Amino acid sequence: MGNRVYIFDTTLRDGEQSPGISLNKKEKLKIAHQLAKLGVDIIEAGFPIASPGDFESVKAIAQQIDGPVICGLARIGFKDIDRAWEAVKYSKRPRIHTFVATSDIHMKYKLRKTPEEVLEMVARGVERAKQYTADVEFSAEDASRSDLSFLCRVFETAIEAGATTINIPDTVGYSTPEEFGRFIAAIKNGVKNIDQAIISVHCHNDLGLAVANSLAAVRNGANQVECTLNGLGERAGNAALEEIVMALYTRRDDYGYETNINFQEIYRSSRLVSNSTGMPVQPNKAVVGKNAFAHESGIHQDGVIKERTTYEIMNPQMVGINQSNLVFGKHSGRHGFKERLKELGYELNEADLDKAFARFKELADRKKTITDRDLEVLAEDQIRNIPEKWQLDYLYICSGTGVTPTATVRISSEGETKEEASCGDGPINAAFNALEKVTEIKATLIHYALNAVTEGKDAIGEVTAKIEFNEKVFTGRGISTDVLEASARAYLNAINKVIYENNGQNGNGAYIGK
Ligand code: KIV
Ligand code: ZN
């Protein structure tokens, strides 16, 4: 173990439990590939018993991702554990992560079990998992509000039964750094067989203390930290991976611990998760926010120009934020465009490259200066996770004061073209109604957000549209310098996901989107 902290990423499990997030198998696989590039030690790929979709995603990740340990979550019952194993067994490095609550309040009201019954469940559950794999993690849910001496007995029992990692979650984000640090030290001292297991922590951010609590735990003996990209997770989220690893690195003089993270991949990982989930990153978010390395005041700007470290404790390039303002314009060629994308880490196939290049030319007509950020946005928009049935060919919107907004849309698919018009309460609503009419998909818009992703009056606008269809949420994303077009593209992207997931059928077996 030494001075190494293992990074256990739970973006695809606890992160996906964030309200309004729903990722399909392709999106999860893509994130898992990126997590492997990022260098996380363990990927918690999902909760296999939760749904057939989750099971299939964990199985696919176990089959396809090499490098990190692939972990599946299971409650302590045999059915959950067996199901988790069925999904993770394809990995070269499978882990079963099983849990049960140990606080009085959870045992009494949620589980309706006595402490002795819970101890028995821990022993039987861990033994069951151990029959399948040598790598078993046990979590005591709501550990931070559990009785310390009981908790120590629980961990002792789990280790005796074969757990190789014991996880101490601050499930409800109630702890404080000093208290949590003392708690970890007490467990380390109080569990007789602790030397046979890795101590892990899993902190939630209800009081905004998840990262601070995790770091306090590391100081007091934790060797594994569970975290998520962009701090996604239940309620206020989990400890943010990028903050934990950059704090450990930047203040290595103070902590003295290392991780295996490839820092260069941090920003790209954060963008991918934000794009796939439709959860924007707040501008002032540490490490990956748009303003994390922006200097507004003249004094700061002057200082940074003279010597970057006057106001920057981290180097943006180090986390993969490319700040080159190399100007691209309408005279730039396809080859240069391709090379620059490659340098930025985007390798598009020829067909996607053609489409991205065409959109780049359109953008260059509308926007004076094209920066790396613009190119990144274009590339990200082109790399779709699913084959898109319909493309937006044409959008015409008529709107104004005292005018009923109307929209006409034309879409195409493999030589077939369809057109429809519709009115709406506003221009965006009119465009959405026209798209529903032309694709024959009636969905409910549950969330709409517009963000300027690049700078200036001619900035690229990014729209996220979440729609509900047959009780499932689909997230669409669209970009353009024209916000109406970006909105239509986002809505059509969400509709294309509905069509893909339903194999071209609606819930009643009738073909949709034809
Ligand atoms: O927050 C929590 O307690 C959890 C456990 C399942 C590890 O997510
Ligand atoms: Zn959690």
XYZ file of C-alpha atoms and ligand atoms in Angstrom:
523
model
C 0.000 0.000 0.000
C 2.680 2.484 1.068
C 1.980 6.008 -0.018
C -0.489 5.100 -2.749
C -4.165 6.113 -2.751
C -6.414 3.953 -4.928
C -9.000 5.847 -6.904
C -12.359 4.067 -7.020
C -14.587 5.807 -9.525
C -18.330 5.457 -9.013
C -19.522 7.908 -11.691
C -21.356 5.064 -13.442
C -23.072 3.869 -10.249
C -23.532 6.547 -7.560
C -23.065 9.280 -10.201
C -25.780 7.783 -12.331
C -28.066 7.867 -9.281
C -28.110 11.696 -9.568
C -31.646 12.906 -10.139
C -32.461 13.191 -13.861
C -29.458 11.206 -15.106
C -29.947 8.145 -17.249
C -27.151 6.754 -19.395
C -27.525 4.072 -22.029
C -25.092 1.188 -22.496
C -23.094 2.924 -25.232
C -22.709 6.072 -23.180
C -21.577 4.063 -20.151
C -19.088 2.109 -22.215
C -17.650 5.277 -23.626
C -17.244 6.774 -20.162
C -15.680 3.511 -18.928
C -13.111 3.615 -21.760
C -12.280 7.182 -20.773
C -11.993 6.217 -17.083
C -9.464 3.546 -18.065
C -7.467 6.188 -19.966
C -7.716 8.466 -16.953
C -6.038 5.745 -14.906
C -8.605 5.081 -12.202
C -7.860 1.898 -10.249
C -11.412 0.647 -9.902
C -14.521 1.358 -11.984
C -17.798 0.760 -10.207
C -19.760 0.051 -13.362
C -23.255 -0.190 -11.896
C -25.729 -2.036 -9.728
C -26.501 -5.165 -11.768
C -29.682 -6.222 -9.974
C -31.211 -2.746 -10.301
C -32.405 -3.250 -13.905
C -31.696 -5.394 -16.969
C -30.161 -2.300 -18.596
C -27.745 -1.820 -15.699
C -26.839 -5.511 -15.786
C -26.058 -5.381 -19.513
C -23.937 -2.248 -19.100
C -21.851 -3.748 -16.284
C -21.394 -6.949 -18.294
C -20.298 -5.049 -21.415
C -17.841 -2.963 -19.386
C -16.447 -6.129 -17.756
C -16.033 -7.702 -21.201
C -14.460 -4.721 -22.924
C -12.448 -2.647 -20.460
C -8.944 -3.758 -19.633
C -6.784 -2.307 -16.888
C -8.916 -1.200 -13.966
C -10.745 -3.543 -11.607
C -14.412 -3.749 -12.678
C -16.790 -3.698 -9.782
C -20.530 -4.345 -9.436
C -22.620 -3.272 -6.454
C -24.868 -5.688 -4.546
C -26.907 -5.519 -1.371
C -25.826 -8.195 1.103
C -28.462 -10.758 -0.029
C -27.475 -13.774 -2.130
C -29.696 -12.808 -5.082
C -27.953 -9.445 -5.447
C -24.499 -10.956 -5.023
C -25.132 -13.729 -7.554
C -26.445 -11.194 -10.057
C -23.440 -8.899 -9.542
C -21.113 -11.828 -10.188
C -22.968 -12.778 -13.386
C -22.187 -9.282 -14.698
C -18.598 -8.733 -13.505
C -17.281 -12.267 -14.056
C -16.177 -11.362 -17.599
C -13.558 -8.956 -16.301
C -9.948 -10.020 -15.862
C -10.117 -8.223 -12.519
C -13.652 -8.601 -11.132
C -14.786 -7.191 -7.799
C -18.062 -7.656 -5.936
C -18.963 -4.717 -3.711
C -21.594 -5.681 -1.174
C -23.179 -3.482 1.478
C -25.598 -3.311 4.361
C -26.580 -0.468 6.675
C -25.086 -0.462 10.177
C -26.450 2.660 11.894
C -29.171 2.224 14.534
C -31.572 4.378 12.557
C -31.116 2.370 9.339
C -31.146 -1.034 11.048
C -34.289 -0.208 13.048
C -36.413 1.618 10.474
C -35.128 0.497 7.092
C -33.876 -3.034 7.588
C -35.963 -3.906 10.666
C -33.094 -6.090 11.849
C -31.215 -6.352 15.135
C -27.458 -5.665 15.185
C -26.813 -9.391 15.700
C -28.894 -10.238 12.632
C -26.950 -7.689 10.595
C -23.646 -9.229 11.737
C -24.870 -12.614 10.571
C -25.899 -11.153 7.190
C -22.436 -9.619 6.777
C -20.695 -12.942 7.424
C -22.962 -14.905 5.047
C -22.965 -12.255 2.316
C -19.218 -11.743 2.209
C -18.632 -15.507 2.254
C -21.002 -15.850 -0.689
C -19.172 -13.169 -2.678
C -15.841 -14.736 -1.773
C -16.918 -18.027 -3.379
C -16.910 -16.149 -6.675
C -13.926 -13.827 -6.480
C -10.928 -13.079 -4.297
C -11.636 -9.342 -4.590
C -14.546 -8.496 -2.294
C -15.389 -5.066 -0.938
C -17.751 -4.620 1.969
C -19.444 -1.294 2.799
C -21.198 -0.371 6.023
C -23.861 2.014 4.781
C -24.330 5.071 7.018
C -21.094 4.113 8.770
C -20.424 7.643 10.006
C -23.644 7.569 12.081
C -23.065 4.019 13.342
C -21.976 3.007 16.821
C -18.184 2.763 16.668
C -17.738 -0.451 18.634
C -20.503 -2.199 16.665
C -18.995 -0.948 13.416
C -15.600 -2.378 14.392
C -17.260 -5.772 15.018
C -18.964 -5.517 11.606
C -15.676 -4.847 9.816
C -13.888 -7.585 11.744
C -16.608 -10.020 10.692
C -16.416 -8.882 7.057
C -12.631 -9.268 6.936
C -12.819 -12.652 8.612
C -15.313 -13.737 5.955
C -12.926 -12.628 3.207
C -13.447 -8.913 2.488
C -10.262 -7.405 1.079
C -11.512 -3.806 1.149
C -13.709 -2.319 3.856
C -15.495 0.876 2.907
C -16.591 3.544 5.374
C -19.257 5.725 3.796
C -20.480 9.056 5.073
C -23.732 8.187 3.326
C -25.712 11.275 4.293
C -22.795 13.736 4.189
C -23.100 14.484 7.908
C -19.515 14.234 9.091
C -16.919 16.982 9.391
C -13.232 16.643 8.432
C -11.790 16.523 11.963
C -14.466 14.131 13.180
C -14.224 11.873 10.121
C -10.442 11.748 10.393
C -10.710 10.666 14.055
C -13.343 8.114 13.088
C -11.070 6.486 10.475
C -8.165 6.394 12.935
C -10.420 4.792 15.560
C -11.548 2.103 13.108
C -7.966 1.461 12.112
C -7.056 0.970 15.754
C -10.249 -0.834 16.746
C -10.500 -3.563 14.087
C -8.114 -6.402 15.030
C -7.626 -7.850 11.531
C -7.533 -4.471 9.718
C -4.055 -5.208 8.319
C -5.710 -7.757 5.988
C -7.850 -5.135 4.218
C -7.650 -1.809 2.466
C -9.523 1.010 4.173
C -11.774 2.902 1.798
C -13.985 5.966 2.231
C -17.047 7.157 0.330
C -18.182 10.677 1.198
C -21.318 12.529 0.151
C -21.435 16.263 -0.235
C -24.563 17.359 1.631
C -22.595 19.929 3.633
C -20.076 20.588 0.864
C -17.455 18.615 2.819
C -17.082 15.443 0.742
C -13.600 16.250 -0.578
C -12.347 17.626 2.765
C -13.697 14.556 4.590
C -12.068 12.187 2.092
C -8.708 13.938 2.443
C -8.955 13.869 6.236
C -9.577 10.128 5.944
C -6.465 9.691 3.792
C -4.396 11.419 6.452
C -5.746 8.967 8.990
C -5.170 5.714 7.159
C -7.586 5.409 4.220
C -5.913 4.014 1.084
C -8.906 4.033 -1.242
C -11.150 6.987 -2.038
C -14.492 6.560 -3.761
C -15.388 9.519 -5.915
C -17.059 10.681 -9.133
C -16.203 12.978 -12.007
C -17.656 16.464 -11.561
C -18.810 15.316 -8.096
C -21.967 13.692 -9.468
C -23.985 11.456 -7.177
C -27.034 11.084 -4.969
C -28.456 14.440 -3.767
C -25.546 16.943 -3.489
C -23.219 14.348 -4.990
C -20.037 12.502 -4.038
C -16.476 13.706 -3.540
C -15.198 15.058 -6.884
C -12.434 12.897 -8.357
C -10.652 15.817 -10.014
C -10.507 17.748 -6.733
C -9.230 14.811 -4.695
C -6.446 13.896 -7.111
C -5.357 17.476 -7.754
C -5.325 18.255 -4.026
C -3.196 15.164 -3.374
C -0.851 16.118 -6.200
C -0.638 19.894 -5.667
C -0.139 19.470 -1.925
C 1.962 16.309 -2.102
C 4.410 18.151 0.134
C 1.743 18.019 2.830
C -0.078 14.737 2.117
C 2.756 12.610 0.747
C 0.442 10.353 -1.266
C 0.322 9.427 -4.940
C -2.411 8.265 -7.286
C -2.191 6.535 -10.647
C -4.209 9.253 -12.386
C -3.149 10.499 -15.788
C -3.809 14.190 -15.111
C -3.854 15.080 -18.826
C -7.155 13.196 -19.172
C -9.007 15.004 -16.369
C -10.587 17.790 -18.383
C -11.633 15.527 -21.262
C -13.181 13.063 -18.799
C -15.107 15.848 -17.109
C -16.413 17.141 -20.477
C -17.457 13.665 -21.579
C -19.408 13.066 -18.376
C -21.064 16.462 -18.591
C -22.012 15.958 -22.245
C -23.302 12.436 -21.721
C -25.323 13.191 -18.607
C -26.545 16.658 -19.573
C -25.330 17.926 -16.175
C -23.428 21.158 -16.804
C -20.287 21.908 -14.817
C -20.707 25.101 -12.805
C -18.322 27.811 -14.092
C -16.575 28.230 -10.741
C -16.124 24.474 -10.219
C -12.593 23.732 -8.979
C -10.173 22.235 -11.532
C -12.612 21.757 -14.450
C -14.958 24.791 -14.349
C -14.839 27.348 -17.142
C -13.502 29.969 -14.710
C -11.083 27.692 -12.847
C -8.127 29.283 -14.651
C -9.671 32.578 -15.764
C -8.267 35.798 -14.323
C -10.610 38.760 -14.361
C -8.997 41.510 -12.328
C -6.240 43.599 -13.884
C -3.892 42.964 -10.965
C -4.259 39.205 -11.362
C -3.900 39.344 -15.139
C -0.775 41.424 -14.815
C 0.671 38.993 -12.292
C -0.086 35.924 -14.415
C 1.436 37.498 -17.512
C 4.625 38.239 -15.590
C 4.756 34.890 -13.844
C 1.941 32.331 -14.087
C 2.459 30.950 -10.575
C 1.647 34.311 -8.966
C -2.028 33.368 -9.113
C -2.127 29.809 -10.480
C -1.396 26.899 -8.159
C -2.043 24.352 -10.911
C -1.147 24.394 -14.554
C -4.278 24.191 -16.748
C -2.321 22.266 -19.403
C -1.518 19.659 -16.836
C -5.191 18.713 -16.478
C -5.642 18.749 -20.247
C -7.107 22.231 -20.693
C -5.728 23.484 -23.946
C -5.451 27.211 -24.030
C -3.969 27.696 -27.465
C -5.670 30.561 -29.222
C -4.322 29.498 -32.547
C -6.815 31.044 -34.902
C -8.728 28.855 -37.251
C -10.888 30.496 -39.875
C -12.810 29.849 -43.036
C -9.627 29.492 -45.061
C -8.323 26.664 -42.929
C -8.194 23.310 -44.672
C -9.491 19.854 -43.804
C -6.004 18.502 -43.156
C -5.127 21.238 -40.642
C -8.534 20.795 -39.035
C -7.966 17.036 -38.681
C -4.462 17.500 -37.265
C -5.581 20.071 -34.721
C -8.407 17.802 -33.562
C -5.885 15.002 -33.211
C -3.668 17.211 -31.069
C -6.693 17.987 -28.924
C -7.286 14.252 -28.472
C -10.151 13.698 -30.932
C -9.717 11.072 -33.628
C -12.809 11.073 -35.815
C -13.512 8.515 -38.513
C -13.562 9.901 -42.072
C -17.367 10.208 -42.264
C -17.592 12.047 -38.931
C -14.633 14.187 -39.886
C -16.385 15.248 -43.116
C -19.490 16.233 -41.174
C -17.503 18.054 -38.491
C -15.502 19.874 -41.152
C -18.677 20.970 -42.947
C -20.028 22.352 -39.677
C -16.701 24.032 -39.008
C -16.991 25.848 -42.361
C -20.541 26.962 -41.506
C -19.307 28.141 -38.135
C -16.396 30.000 -39.700
C -18.890 31.960 -41.799
C -20.739 33.073 -38.688
C -17.958 33.440 -36.151
C -14.877 35.616 -36.509
C -12.391 33.646 -34.458
C -12.474 29.918 -34.022
C -10.589 28.683 -30.982
C -9.625 25.257 -29.695
C -12.693 25.308 -27.486
C -14.897 25.715 -30.578
C -13.125 22.808 -32.245
C -13.555 20.642 -29.159
C -17.260 21.416 -29.051
C -17.644 20.550 -32.748
C -15.776 17.276 -32.326
C -17.699 16.289 -29.206
C -20.956 17.023 -30.974
C -19.987 14.846 -33.900
C -18.962 11.815 -31.887
C -22.420 10.440 -31.282
C -22.929 7.427 -29.090
C -25.735 5.997 -31.134
C -26.522 5.834 -34.837
C -28.912 8.748 -35.380
C -31.904 7.924 -37.502
C -32.903 11.473 -38.384
C -30.726 14.422 -39.386
C -31.947 18.006 -39.244
C -31.777 19.418 -42.768
C -33.742 22.595 -42.473
C -35.317 24.769 -39.809
C -37.384 27.867 -40.407
C -38.907 29.783 -37.524
C -41.250 32.725 -37.713
C -41.740 34.589 -34.459
C -42.179 38.103 -33.134
C -44.337 40.354 -30.975
C -48.034 39.729 -31.680
C -47.233 36.803 -34.010
C -48.048 33.168 -33.280
C -44.671 31.438 -33.422
C -44.494 28.781 -36.119
C -41.711 26.396 -37.085
C -41.078 24.309 -40.171
C -38.614 21.445 -39.957
C -37.235 19.104 -42.568
C -35.467 15.922 -41.536
C -33.879 13.165 -43.544
C -32.796 9.573 -43.159
C -31.085 7.454 -45.797
C -32.575 9.298 -48.753
C -36.003 9.761 -47.183
C -37.061 13.340 -46.440
C -40.000 14.550 -44.373
C -41.261 18.027 -43.539
C -43.812 19.352 -41.039
C -44.829 22.674 -39.536
C -46.336 23.516 -36.191
C -47.157 26.461 -33.919
C -46.172 26.818 -30.283
C -46.201 29.094 -27.241
C -42.791 30.353 -28.280
C -40.323 29.706 -31.117
C -38.556 26.844 -29.316
C -41.828 25.205 -28.368
C -42.973 25.527 -32.009
C -39.779 23.803 -33.220
C -40.186 20.996 -30.660
C -43.838 20.490 -31.679
C -42.845 20.324 -35.351
C -40.148 17.738 -34.544
C -42.608 15.613 -32.581
C -45.043 15.768 -35.489
C -42.499 14.879 -38.139
C -40.906 12.014 -36.153
C -44.261 10.840 -34.737
C -42.838 10.714 -31.244
C -44.797 12.347 -28.482
C -42.551 12.935 -25.511
C -42.614 15.261 -22.527
C -39.925 17.896 -22.179
C -38.731 17.744 -18.572
C -35.627 19.917 -18.665
C -34.164 22.527 -20.993
C -30.886 24.379 -20.492
C -28.933 26.766 -22.666
C -25.239 27.470 -22.068
C -22.713 29.591 -23.906
C -19.769 27.235 -24.274
C -17.343 29.623 -25.898
C -16.666 33.312 -25.466
C -18.052 36.422 -27.121
C -21.228 37.633 -28.806
C -20.876 34.978 -31.481
C -20.357 32.201 -28.927
C -21.480 28.665 -29.562
C -24.656 27.929 -27.644
C -25.110 24.453 -26.226
C -28.594 23.215 -25.454
C -29.452 20.227 -23.304
C -32.990 18.883 -23.637
C -34.239 16.048 -21.458
C -37.396 14.321 -22.529
C -39.464 11.576 -20.964
C -40.824 8.779 -23.101
C -42.458 5.649 -21.663
C -41.246 6.674 -18.191
C -37.592 6.833 -19.295
C -35.463 9.934 -19.532
C -33.454 10.679 -22.697
C -30.905 13.480 -22.838
C -30.261 15.319 -26.095
C -27.564 17.840 -26.841
C -27.234 20.334 -29.683
C -24.816 23.104 -30.521
C -24.909 26.101 -32.836
C -24.226 29.815 -32.763
C -27.991 30.097 -33.336
C -29.778 29.081 -30.133
C -32.965 28.076 -31.945
C -31.025 25.699 -34.156
C -29.103 24.351 -31.125
C -32.466 23.740 -29.414
C -33.897 21.857 -32.388
C -30.734 19.771 -32.697
C -30.844 18.884 -28.981
C -34.495 17.843 -29.178
C -33.909 15.740 -32.283
C -30.882 14.128 -30.624
C -33.077 13.082 -27.677
C -35.752 11.755 -30.081
C -33.088 9.766 -31.956
C -32.101 8.178 -28.642
C -35.734 7.195 -28.030
C -35.853 5.581 -31.475
C -32.564 3.777 -30.908
C -33.498 2.413 -27.477
C -36.891 1.227 -28.688
C -35.451 -0.397 -31.814
C -37.653 1.856 -33.894
C -40.790 0.905 -31.949
C -42.961 2.710 -29.454
C -44.199 1.138 -26.221
C -47.245 -0.344 -27.997
C -45.215 -2.240 -30.560
C -45.988 0.199 -33.393
C -43.073 1.545 -35.378
C -42.108 5.075 -34.549
C -39.974 7.580 -36.271
C -40.815 6.147 -39.697
O -23.489 6.279 0.050
C -23.391 5.057 0.313
O -23.434 4.618 1.455
C -23.251 4.155 -0.827
C -22.888 2.738 -0.505
C -23.673 1.778 -1.321
C -21.407 2.556 -0.681
O -23.334 4.570 -1.961
Zn -23.070 6.792 -2.018
